[in-house]
Amino acid sequence: MRVLTGIQSSGTLHIGNYFGAIKQMVEYQDDNDLFIFIANYHALTSLKDAKLLRQNTIDAAITYLSLGIDPKKSTMWVQSDVKEVLELYWILSAYTPMGLLERAHSYKDKVAKKITPNHALFSYPVLMAADILLYDAQIVPVGKDQIQHVEITRDIAQKFNLSHGDLFTLPEFKTQENIQSVPGTDGAKMSKSYGNTIDIFSTRKTLKKQIGKIVTQSVALEEPKEYENCNVYNLCKLFLNEEEQKELQERYKKGGEGHGHFKIYLGDLIWEHFKEAREKREYYLNNLDEVMEILDDGAEKARTIAAKKMKIIRDAVGIYR
Ligand code: ADP
Ligand code: TRP
């Protein structure tokens, strides 16, 4: 199966990205043809600092490699290395009803959060459709918030196919079963746009600071505490098996420990979980040439597929030179 996914390079990656996307990608690469790219064109919708975008792009690549993406098994590249995607984006735009984009939750949410929308933010799902359809992806692993974008992709592909025959493969989205939306420090969905993240790679000090921001109920130290709706508990849960979750629940119910203690525990869990990845990251940071070579190889492979597909699509719509 061809599995494809993209990750935005518009900020430091957080544990929501890990549990919602990266972890399942790493698992996919063993039995599938995994295509994975850094969506730097998409990042432009919100990031206007060139230096930062450049830095984030390479940092995202290093992060993926550190967290287990194996370039021998997978194809990894930077979105902007394959210009065909922008051509397909335009062609698909001509097959995208305005209403389809007007109904996009992610766009509506950002507007509701008072983020001033630009046209790229509005047409974001069309570029995403191009990312997916250009490579005939069959499976697209995404977080819950991106499901609708894959559905929009299917709608656009169907509209195109109706006019030109079955030229595009209809993709299926895949979300991780039990982990859907990872909560941020304020209990809302963890997102870099909302400033409520806990980063995968930070110093112990920053980690402590980010965890310190987690909103908790105010309950006296000796009193029993509720774990069900506790933001700290919900984050700990991601790193614990069932038995360990039970043990933590007991600690909540018993009283005698404050949320501060549970925060320290969460800090230890996160630090330990990403220990090996931190070491790999150090390696890649010191061997940037190796990272560039991996991205060059990936881009070359992606471009070959994209060029072939675009020839067919251009022919179908009558763009002949
Ligand atoms: P952000 O919301 O921080 O901007 P992105 O939109 O770049 O994150 O998301 C990158 C990937 O990580 C997507 O597959 C997305 O669904 C997933 N993801 C992001 N935040 C979360 C979260 N809080 N819970 C689960 N998955 C998430
Ligand atoms: N929009 C996705 C996100 O924010 C990133 C993305 C861009 C993507 N193009 C894609 C994901 C194609 C899957 C397939 O997470």
CSV table of N, CA and C in Angstrom, one decimal, residues 45-189:
chain,number,residue,atom,x,y,z
A,45,THR,N,1.2,29.5,5.2
A,45,THR,CA,-0.1,30.1,5.5
A,45,THR,C,-0.1,30.8,6.8
A,46,SER,N,0.8,30.4,7.7
A,46,SER,CA,0.9,31.0,9.0
A,46,SER,C,2.2,31.5,9.4
A,47,LEU,N,3.3,31.1,8.7
A,47,LEU,CA,4.6,31.6,9.1
A,47,LEU,C,5.2,32.5,8.0
A,48,LYS,N,5.6,33.7,8.4
A,48,LYS,CA,6.1,34.6,7.5
A,48,LYS,C,7.6,35.0,7.7
A,49,ASP,N,8.3,34.2,8.6
A,49,ASP,CA,9.6,34.5,8.9
A,49,ASP,C,10.5,33.5,8.2
A,50,ALA,N,11.2,34.0,7.1
A,50,ALA,CA,12.0,33.1,6.2
A,50,ALA,C,13.0,32.2,7.0
A,51,LYS,N,13.7,32.9,7.8
A,51,LYS,CA,14.8,32.2,8.5
A,51,LYS,C,14.2,31.0,9.4
A,52,LEU,N,13.1,31.4,10.0
A,52,LEU,CA,12.4,30.4,10.9
A,52,LEU,C,11.8,29.2,10.1
A,53,LEU,N,11.3,29.6,8.9
A,53,LEU,CA,10.7,28.5,8.1
A,53,LEU,C,11.8,27.5,7.6
A,54,ARG,N,12.9,28.1,7.2
A,54,ARG,CA,14.0,27.3,6.7
A,54,ARG,C,14.5,26.4,7.8
A,55,GLN,N,14.6,27.0,9.0
A,55,GLN,CA,15.1,26.3,10.2
A,55,GLN,C,14.1,25.2,10.6
A,56,ASN,N,12.9,25.5,10.5
A,56,ASN,CA,11.8,24.5,10.9
A,56,ASN,C,11.8,23.3,10.0
A,57,THR,N,12.0,23.6,8.7
A,57,THR,CA,11.9,22.6,7.7
A,57,THR,C,13.0,21.5,7.9
A,58,ILE,N,14.2,22.0,8.1
A,58,ILE,CA,15.3,21.0,8.4
A,58,ILE,C,15.1,20.3,9.8
A,59,ASP,N,14.6,21.1,10.7
A,59,ASP,CA,14.4,20.6,12.0
A,59,ASP,C,13.3,19.5,12.0
A,60,ALA,N,12.3,19.7,11.2
A,60,ALA,CA,11.2,18.7,11.1
A,60,ALA,C,11.8,17.4,10.5
A,61,ALA,N,12.7,17.5,9.5
A,61,ALA,CA,13.3,16.3,8.9
A,61,ALA,C,14.2,15.6,10.0
A,62,ILE,N,14.9,16.3,10.7
A,62,ILE,CA,15.8,15.7,11.7
A,62,ILE,C,14.9,15.0,12.8
A,63,THR,N,13.8,15.7,13.1
A,63,THR,CA,12.9,15.1,14.1
A,63,THR,C,12.3,13.8,13.7
A,64,TYR,N,11.9,13.7,12.4
A,64,TYR,CA,11.3,12.5,11.9
A,64,TYR,C,12.3,11.4,11.9
A,65,LEU,N,13.5,11.7,11.5
A,65,LEU,CA,14.6,10.7,11.4
A,65,LEU,C,14.9,10.2,12.9
A,66,SER,N,14.9,11.2,13.8
A,66,SER,CA,15.3,10.8,15.2
A,66,SER,C,14.2,9.9,15.8
A,67,LEU,N,13.0,10.2,15.4
A,67,LEU,CA,11.8,9.5,16.0
A,67,LEU,C,11.6,8.1,15.3
A,68,GLY,N,12.4,7.8,14.3
A,68,GLY,CA,12.3,6.4,13.8
A,68,GLY,C,12.0,6.3,12.3
A,69,ILE,N,11.9,7.4,11.6
A,69,ILE,CA,11.7,7.2,10.1
A,69,ILE,C,13.1,6.7,9.6
A,70,ASP,N,13.0,5.6,8.8
A,70,ASP,CA,14.2,5.0,8.3
A,70,ASP,C,14.3,5.3,6.8
A,71,PRO,N,15.2,6.1,6.3
A,71,PRO,CA,15.3,6.4,4.9
A,71,PRO,C,15.5,5.2,4.0
A,72,LYS,N,15.9,4.1,4.5
A,72,LYS,CA,16.1,2.9,3.7
A,72,LYS,C,14.7,2.3,3.4
A,73,LYS,N,13.8,2.5,4.3
A,73,LYS,CA,12.4,1.9,4.1
A,73,LYS,C,11.5,3.0,3.5
A,74,SER,N,11.7,4.3,3.7
A,74,SER,CA,10.7,5.3,3.4
A,74,SER,C,11.3,6.3,2.4
A,75,THR,N,10.4,7.1,1.8
A,75,THR,CA,10.8,8.2,1.0
A,75,THR,C,10.5,9.5,1.7
A,76,MET,N,11.5,10.3,2.0
A,76,MET,CA,11.2,11.5,2.7
A,76,MET,C,11.8,12.7,1.9
A,77,TRP,N,10.9,13.8,1.7
A,77,TRP,CA,11.4,14.9,1.0
A,77,TRP,C,10.7,16.2,1.5
A,78,VAL,N,11.2,17.3,1.0
A,78,VAL,CA,10.5,18.6,1.3
A,78,VAL,C,9.6,18.9,0.2
A,79,GLN,N,8.3,19.3,0.6
A,79,GLN,CA,7.2,19.5,-0.4
A,79,GLN,C,7.7,20.4,-1.5
A,80,SER,N,8.4,21.5,-1.2
A,80,SER,CA,8.8,22.5,-2.3
A,80,SER,C,9.8,22.0,-3.2
A,81,ASP,N,10.4,20.8,-3.0
A,81,ASP,CA,11.3,20.2,-3.9
A,81,ASP,C,10.6,19.6,-5.1
A,82,VAL,N,9.3,19.5,-5.0
A,82,VAL,CA,8.6,18.9,-6.2
A,82,VAL,C,7.5,19.9,-6.6
A,83,LYS,N,7.9,20.8,-7.6
A,83,LYS,CA,7.1,21.9,-8.0
A,83,LYS,C,5.8,21.4,-8.7
A,84,GLU,N,5.8,20.2,-9.2
A,84,GLU,CA,4.6,19.7,-9.8
A,84,GLU,C,3.3,19.8,-8.9
A,85,VAL,N,3.6,19.8,-7.6
A,85,VAL,CA,2.5,19.9,-6.7
A,85,VAL,C,1.7,21.2,-6.8
A,86,LEU,N,2.4,22.3,-7.1
A,86,LEU,CA,1.8,23.6,-7.3
A,86,LEU,C,0.9,23.6,-8.6
A,87,GLU,N,1.4,23.0,-9.6
A,87,GLU,CA,0.7,22.9,-10.9
A,87,GLU,C,-0.6,22.1,-10.7
A,88,LEU,N,-0.5,21.0,-10.0
A,88,LEU,CA,-1.7,20.2,-9.7
A,88,LEU,C,-2.7,20.9,-8.8
A,89,TYR,N,-2.1,21.7,-7.9
A,89,TYR,CA,-3.0,22.5,-7.0
A,89,TYR,C,-3.8,23.4,-7.8
A,90,TRP,N,-3.3,24.1,-8.8
A,90,TRP,CA,-4.0,25.0,-9.6
A,90,TRP,C,-5.1,24.2,-10.4
A,91,ILE,N,-4.7,23.1,-11.0
A,91,ILE,CA,-5.6,22.4,-11.9
A,91,ILE,C,-6.8,21.9,-11.0
A,92,LEU,N,-6.5,21.4,-9.8
A,92,LEU,CA,-7.5,20.9,-8.9
A,92,LEU,C,-8.4,22.0,-8.4
A,93,SER,N,-7.9,23.2,-8.3
A,93,SER,CA,-8.7,24.4,-7.9
A,93,SER,C,-9.9,24.6,-8.8
A,94,ALA,N,-9.6,24.3,-10.1
A,94,ALA,CA,-10.7,24.5,-11.1
A,94,ALA,C,-11.8,23.4,-11.0
A,95,TYR,N,-11.5,22.4,-10.1
A,95,TYR,CA,-12.5,21.3,-9.9
A,95,TYR,C,-13.0,21.4,-8.4
A,96,THR,N,-12.8,22.5,-7.7
A,96,THR,CA,-13.1,22.5,-6.3
A,96,THR,C,-14.2,23.6,-6.1
A,97,PRO,N,-15.4,23.1,-5.8
A,97,PRO,CA,-16.5,24.1,-5.5
A,97,PRO,C,-16.1,25.0,-4.3
A,98,MET,N,-16.4,26.3,-4.3
A,98,MET,CA,-16.1,27.1,-3.2
A,98,MET,C,-16.8,26.6,-1.9
A,99,GLY,N,-18.0,26.1,-2.0
A,99,GLY,CA,-18.7,25.6,-0.8
A,99,GLY,C,-18.0,24.5,-0.1
A,100,LEU,N,-17.2,23.7,-0.8
A,100,LEU,CA,-16.5,22.6,-0.2
A,100,LEU,C,-15.4,23.2,0.8
A,101,LEU,N,-14.8,24.3,0.4
A,101,LEU,CA,-13.8,24.9,1.2
A,101,LEU,C,-14.4,25.7,2.3
A,102,GLU,N,-15.5,26.4,2.0
A,102,GLU,CA,-16.2,27.2,3.0
A,102,GLU,C,-16.6,26.3,4.2
A,103,ARG,N,-16.8,25.1,4.0
A,103,ARG,CA,-17.3,24.2,5.1
A,103,ARG,C,-16.2,23.6,5.9
A,104,ALA,N,-14.9,23.9,5.5
A,104,ALA,CA,-13.8,23.2,6.2
A,104,ALA,C,-13.7,23.7,7.6
A,105,HIS,N,-13.7,22.7,8.6
A,105,HIS,CA,-13.7,23.1,10.0
A,105,HIS,C,-12.4,23.8,10.4
A,106,SER,N,-11.3,23.3,9.9
A,106,SER,CA,-10.0,23.8,10.3
A,106,SER,C,-9.9,25.3,9.9
A,107,TYR,N,-10.4,25.7,8.7
A,107,TYR,CA,-10.5,27.1,8.3
A,107,TYR,C,-11.4,27.9,9.2
A,108,LYS,N,-12.6,27.3,9.5
A,108,LYS,CA,-13.5,28.0,10.3
A,108,LYS,C,-13.0,28.2,11.7
A,109,ASP,N,-12.4,27.2,12.2
A,109,ASP,CA,-11.8,27.3,13.6
A,109,ASP,C,-10.8,28.4,13.7
A,110,LYS,N,-9.9,28.5,12.7
A,110,LYS,CA,-8.9,29.5,12.7
A,110,LYS,C,-9.5,30.9,12.7
A,111,VAL,N,-10.5,31.0,11.8
A,111,VAL,CA,-11.2,32.3,11.7
A,111,VAL,C,-11.8,32.7,13.1
A,112,ALA,N,-12.4,31.7,13.7
A,112,ALA,CA,-13.1,31.9,15.0
A,112,ALA,C,-12.1,32.3,16.1
A,113,LYS,N,-10.8,31.8,15.9
A,113,LYS,CA,-9.8,32.1,16.9
A,113,LYS,C,-9.1,33.5,16.5
A,114,LYS,N,-9.8,34.2,15.6
A,114,LYS,CA,-9.3,35.6,15.3
A,114,LYS,C,-8.0,35.6,14.5
A,115,ILE,N,-7.6,34.4,13.9
A,115,ILE,CA,-6.5,34.4,13.0
A,115,ILE,C,-7.0,35.0,11.7
A,116,THR,N,-6.3,36.1,11.2
A,116,THR,CA,-6.8,36.8,10.0
A,116,THR,C,-6.5,35.8,8.8
A,117,PRO,N,-7.6,35.4,8.1
A,117,PRO,CA,-7.4,34.4,7.0
A,117,PRO,C,-6.8,35.1,5.8
A,118,ASN,N,-5.9,34.3,5.1
A,118,ASN,CA,-5.5,34.7,3.8
A,118,ASN,C,-5.9,33.7,2.8
A,119,HIS,N,-5.7,33.9,1.5
A,119,HIS,CA,-6.3,33.0,0.5
A,119,HIS,C,-5.7,31.6,0.7
A,120,ALA,N,-4.4,31.6,1.0
A,120,ALA,CA,-3.7,30.3,1.1
A,120,ALA,C,-4.3,29.5,2.2
A,121,LEU,N,-4.7,30.1,3.3
A,121,LEU,CA,-5.3,29.4,4.4
A,121,LEU,C,-6.6,28.8,3.9
A,122,PHE,N,-7.3,29.6,3.1
A,122,PHE,CA,-8.6,29.1,2.6
A,122,PHE,C,-8.5,27.9,1.6
A,123,SER,N,-7.5,28.0,0.7
A,123,SER,CA,-7.3,27.0,-0.3
A,123,SER,C,-6.4,25.9,0.1
A,124,TYR,N,-6.0,25.9,1.4
A,124,TYR,CA,-5.1,24.9,2.0
A,124,TYR,C,-5.5,23.5,1.6
A,125,PRO,N,-6.8,23.1,1.7
A,125,PRO,CA,-7.2,21.7,1.4
A,125,PRO,C,-6.9,21.3,0.0
A,126,VAL,N,-6.9,22.3,-0.9
A,126,VAL,CA,-6.7,22.0,-2.3
A,126,VAL,C,-5.2,21.6,-2.5
A,127,LEU,N,-4.3,22.3,-1.9
A,127,LEU,CA,-2.9,21.9,-1.9
A,127,LEU,C,-2.7,20.6,-1.3
A,128,MET,N,-3.4,20.3,-0.2
A,128,MET,CA,-3.3,19.0,0.4
A,128,MET,C,-3.8,17.9,-0.5
A,129,ALA,N,-4.9,18.2,-1.2
A,129,ALA,CA,-5.4,17.2,-2.2
A,129,ALA,C,-4.3,17.0,-3.2
A,130,ALA,N,-3.6,18.0,-3.7
A,130,ALA,CA,-2.6,17.8,-4.7
A,130,ALA,C,-1.5,16.9,-4.1
A,131,ASP,N,-1.1,17.2,-2.9
A,131,ASP,CA,-0.1,16.4,-2.2
A,131,ASP,C,-0.4,14.9,-2.3
A,132,ILE,N,-1.7,14.6,-2.0
A,132,ILE,CA,-2.1,13.2,-1.9
A,132,ILE,C,-2.3,12.6,-3.3
A,133,LEU,N,-3.0,13.3,-4.2
A,133,LEU,CA,-3.4,12.7,-5.5
A,133,LEU,C,-2.2,12.6,-6.4
A,134,LEU,N,-1.2,13.5,-6.3
A,134,LEU,CA,0.0,13.5,-7.2
A,134,LEU,C,0.7,12.1,-7.1
A,135,TYR,N,0.7,11.6,-5.9
A,135,TYR,CA,1.4,10.3,-5.7
A,135,TYR,C,0.6,9.1,-5.6
A,136,ASP,N,-0.7,9.2,-6.0
A,136,ASP,CA,-1.6,8.1,-5.9
A,136,ASP,C,-1.6,7.4,-4.5
A,137,ALA,N,-1.6,8.2,-3.5
A,137,ALA,CA,-1.6,7.6,-2.1
A,137,ALA,C,-2.9,6.9,-1.9
A,138,GLN,N,-2.8,5.7,-1.2
A,138,GLN,CA,-4.0,5.0,-0.9
A,138,GLN,C,-4.4,5.2,0.5
A,139,ILE,N,-3.4,5.3,1.4
A,139,ILE,CA,-3.7,5.6,2.8
A,139,ILE,C,-3.1,6.8,3.3
A,140,VAL,N,-3.8,7.7,4.0
A,140,VAL,CA,-3.2,8.9,4.6
A,140,VAL,C,-3.4,8.9,6.1
A,141,PRO,N,-2.4,8.6,6.8
A,141,PRO,CA,-2.5,8.7,8.3
A,141,PRO,C,-2.5,10.1,8.8
A,142,VAL,N,-3.5,10.5,9.5
A,142,VAL,CA,-3.6,11.8,10.0
A,142,VAL,C,-4.2,11.9,11.4
A,143,GLY,N,-4.1,13.0,12.0
A,143,GLY,CA,-4.8,13.2,13.3
A,143,GLY,C,-6.3,13.5,13.0
A,144,LYS,N,-7.1,13.5,14.0
A,144,LYS,CA,-8.6,13.6,13.8
A,144,LYS,C,-8.9,14.9,13.1
A,145,ASP,N,-8.1,16.0,13.4
A,145,ASP,CA,-8.4,17.3,12.9
A,145,ASP,C,-8.2,17.4,11.3
A,146,GLN,N,-7.6,16.4,10.8
A,146,GLN,CA,-7.3,16.4,9.4
A,146,GLN,C,-8.2,15.5,8.5
A,147,ILE,N,-9.0,14.8,9.2
A,147,ILE,CA,-9.9,13.8,8.5
A,147,ILE,C,-10.7,14.5,7.4
A,148,GLN,N,-11.3,15.7,7.7
A,148,GLN,CA,-12.1,16.4,6.7
A,148,GLN,C,-11.3,16.7,5.5
A,149,HIS,N,-10.0,17.1,5.7
A,149,HIS,CA,-9.2,17.4,4.6
A,149,HIS,C,-9.0,16.3,3.6
A,150,VAL,N,-8.9,15.1,4.2
A,150,VAL,CA,-8.8,13.9,3.3
A,150,VAL,C,-10.2,13.6,2.6
A,151,GLU,N,-11.2,13.9,3.3
A,151,GLU,CA,-12.6,13.8,2.7
A,151,GLU,C,-12.7,14.8,1.5
A,152,ILE,N,-12.2,16.0,1.8
A,152,ILE,CA,-12.3,17.0,0.7
A,152,ILE,C,-11.4,16.5,-0.5
A,153,THR,N,-10.3,15.9,-0.2
A,153,THR,CA,-9.5,15.4,-1.3
A,153,THR,C,-10.2,14.4,-2.1
A,154,ARG,N,-11.0,13.5,-1.4
A,154,ARG,CA,-11.8,12.5,-2.2
A,154,ARG,C,-12.8,13.2,-3.0
A,155,ASP,N,-13.5,14.2,-2.5
A,155,ASP,CA,-14.5,14.9,-3.2
A,155,ASP,C,-13.9,15.5,-4.5
A,156,ILE,N,-12.8,16.2,-4.3
A,156,ILE,CA,-12.1,16.8,-5.5
A,156,ILE,C,-11.7,15.8,-6.5
A,157,ALA,N,-11.2,14.7,-6.0
A,157,ALA,CA,-10.7,13.6,-7.0
A,157,ALA,C,-11.9,13.0,-7.7
A,158,GLN,N,-13.0,12.8,-7.0
A,158,GLN,CA,-14.2,12.3,-7.6
A,158,GLN,C,-14.7,13.2,-8.7
A,159,LYS,N,-14.7,14.5,-8.4
A,159,LYS,CA,-15.2,15.5,-9.4
A,159,LYS,C,-14.3,15.5,-10.6
A,160,PHE,N,-13.1,15.4,-10.4
A,160,PHE,CA,-12.1,15.3,-11.6
A,160,PHE,C,-12.3,14.0,-12.4
A,161,ASN,N,-12.4,12.9,-11.6
A,161,ASN,CA,-12.5,11.6,-12.3
A,161,ASN,C,-13.8,11.5,-13.1
A,162,LEU,N,-14.8,12.2,-12.6
A,162,LEU,CA,-16.1,12.2,-13.3
A,162,LEU,C,-16.0,12.8,-14.7
A,163,SER,N,-15.1,13.8,-14.8
A,163,SER,CA,-14.9,14.4,-16.1
A,163,SER,C,-13.9,13.7,-17.0
A,164,HIS,N,-12.9,13.1,-16.3
A,164,HIS,CA,-11.8,12.6,-17.1
A,164,HIS,C,-11.5,11.1,-17.0
A,165,GLY,N,-12.3,10.4,-16.3
A,165,GLY,CA,-12.0,8.9,-16.1
A,165,GLY,C,-11.3,8.8,-14.8
A,166,ASP,N,-11.1,7.5,-14.4
A,166,ASP,CA,-10.5,7.3,-13.1
A,166,ASP,C,-9.0,7.5,-13.0
A,167,LEU,N,-8.6,8.8,-13.1
A,167,LEU,CA,-7.2,9.1,-13.2
A,167,LEU,C,-6.6,9.2,-11.8
A,168,PHE,N,-7.4,9.6,-10.8
A,168,PHE,CA,-6.9,9.7,-9.4
A,168,PHE,C,-7.4,8.6,-8.5
A,169,THR,N,-6.5,8.1,-7.7
A,169,THR,CA,-6.8,7.1,-6.7
A,169,THR,C,-7.5,7.8,-5.6
A,170,LEU,N,-8.6,7.2,-5.1
A,170,LEU,CA,-9.3,7.8,-3.9
A,170,LEU,C,-8.6,7.4,-2.7
A,171,PRO,N,-8.1,8.3,-1.9
A,171,PRO,CA,-7.4,7.9,-0.7
A,171,PRO,C,-8.3,7.7,0.5
A,172,GLU,N,-7.8,6.9,1.4
A,172,GLU,CA,-8.6,6.6,2.7
A,172,GLU,C,-7.7,7.3,3.8
A,173,PHE,N,-8.4,7.9,4.8
A,173,PHE,CA,-7.7,8.4,5.9
A,173,PHE,C,-7.6,7.3,7.0
A,174,LYS,N,-6.6,7.4,7.8
A,174,LYS,CA,-6.4,6.5,8.9
A,174,LYS,C,-6.0,7.3,10.2
A,175,THR,N,-6.7,7.1,11.2
A,175,THR,CA,-6.3,7.7,12.5
A,175,THR,C,-5.9,6.7,13.5
A,176,GLN,N,-5.2,7.0,14.4
A,176,GLN,CA,-4.7,6.1,15.4
A,176,GLN,C,-6.0,5.8,16.3
A,177,GLU,N,-6.2,4.5,16.5
A,177,GLU,CA,-7.5,4.1,17.2
A,177,GLU,C,-7.7,4.8,18.5
A,178,ASN,N,-6.9,4.5,19.5
A,178,ASN,CA,-7.3,5.0,20.8
A,178,ASN,C,-6.8,6.4,21.1
A,179,ILE,N,-5.8,6.9,20.4
A,179,ILE,CA,-5.4,8.3,20.6
A,179,ILE,C,-5.9,9.2,19.5
A,180,GLN,N,-6.8,10.0,19.9
A,180,GLN,CA,-7.4,10.9,18.8
A,180,GLN,C,-6.8,12.3,19.0
A,181,SER,N,-7.3,13.0,20.0
A,181,SER,CA,-6.8,14.4,20.1
A,181,SER,C,-6.0,14.5,21.4
A,182,VAL,N,-4.7,14.8,21.3
A,182,VAL,CA,-3.9,15.0,22.5
A,182,VAL,C,-4.2,16.4,23.1
A,183,PRO,N,-4.5,16.4,24.4
A,183,PRO,CA,-4.8,17.7,25.0
A,183,PRO,C,-3.6,18.6,25.3
A,184,GLY,N,-3.7,19.9,25.2
A,184,GLY,CA,-2.6,20.8,25.5
A,184,GLY,C,-2.6,21.2,26.9
A,185,THR,N,-1.7,22.1,27.3
A,185,THR,CA,-1.6,22.4,28.7
A,185,THR,C,-2.9,23.1,29.3
A,186,ASP,N,-3.7,23.6,28.4
A,186,ASP,CA,-4.9,24.2,28.8
A,186,ASP,C,-6.1,23.3,28.7
A,187,GLY,N,-5.9,22.1,28.3
A,187,GLY,CA,-7.0,21.1,28.1
A,187,GLY,C,-7.6,21.1,26.7
A,188,ALA,N,-7.4,22.2,25.9
A,188,ALA,CA,-7.9,22.2,24.6
A,188,ALA,C,-6.9,21.4,23.7
A,189,LYS,N,-7.2,21.1,22.4
A,189,LYS,CA,-6.3,20.3,21.6
A,189,LYS,C,-5.0,20.9,21.6
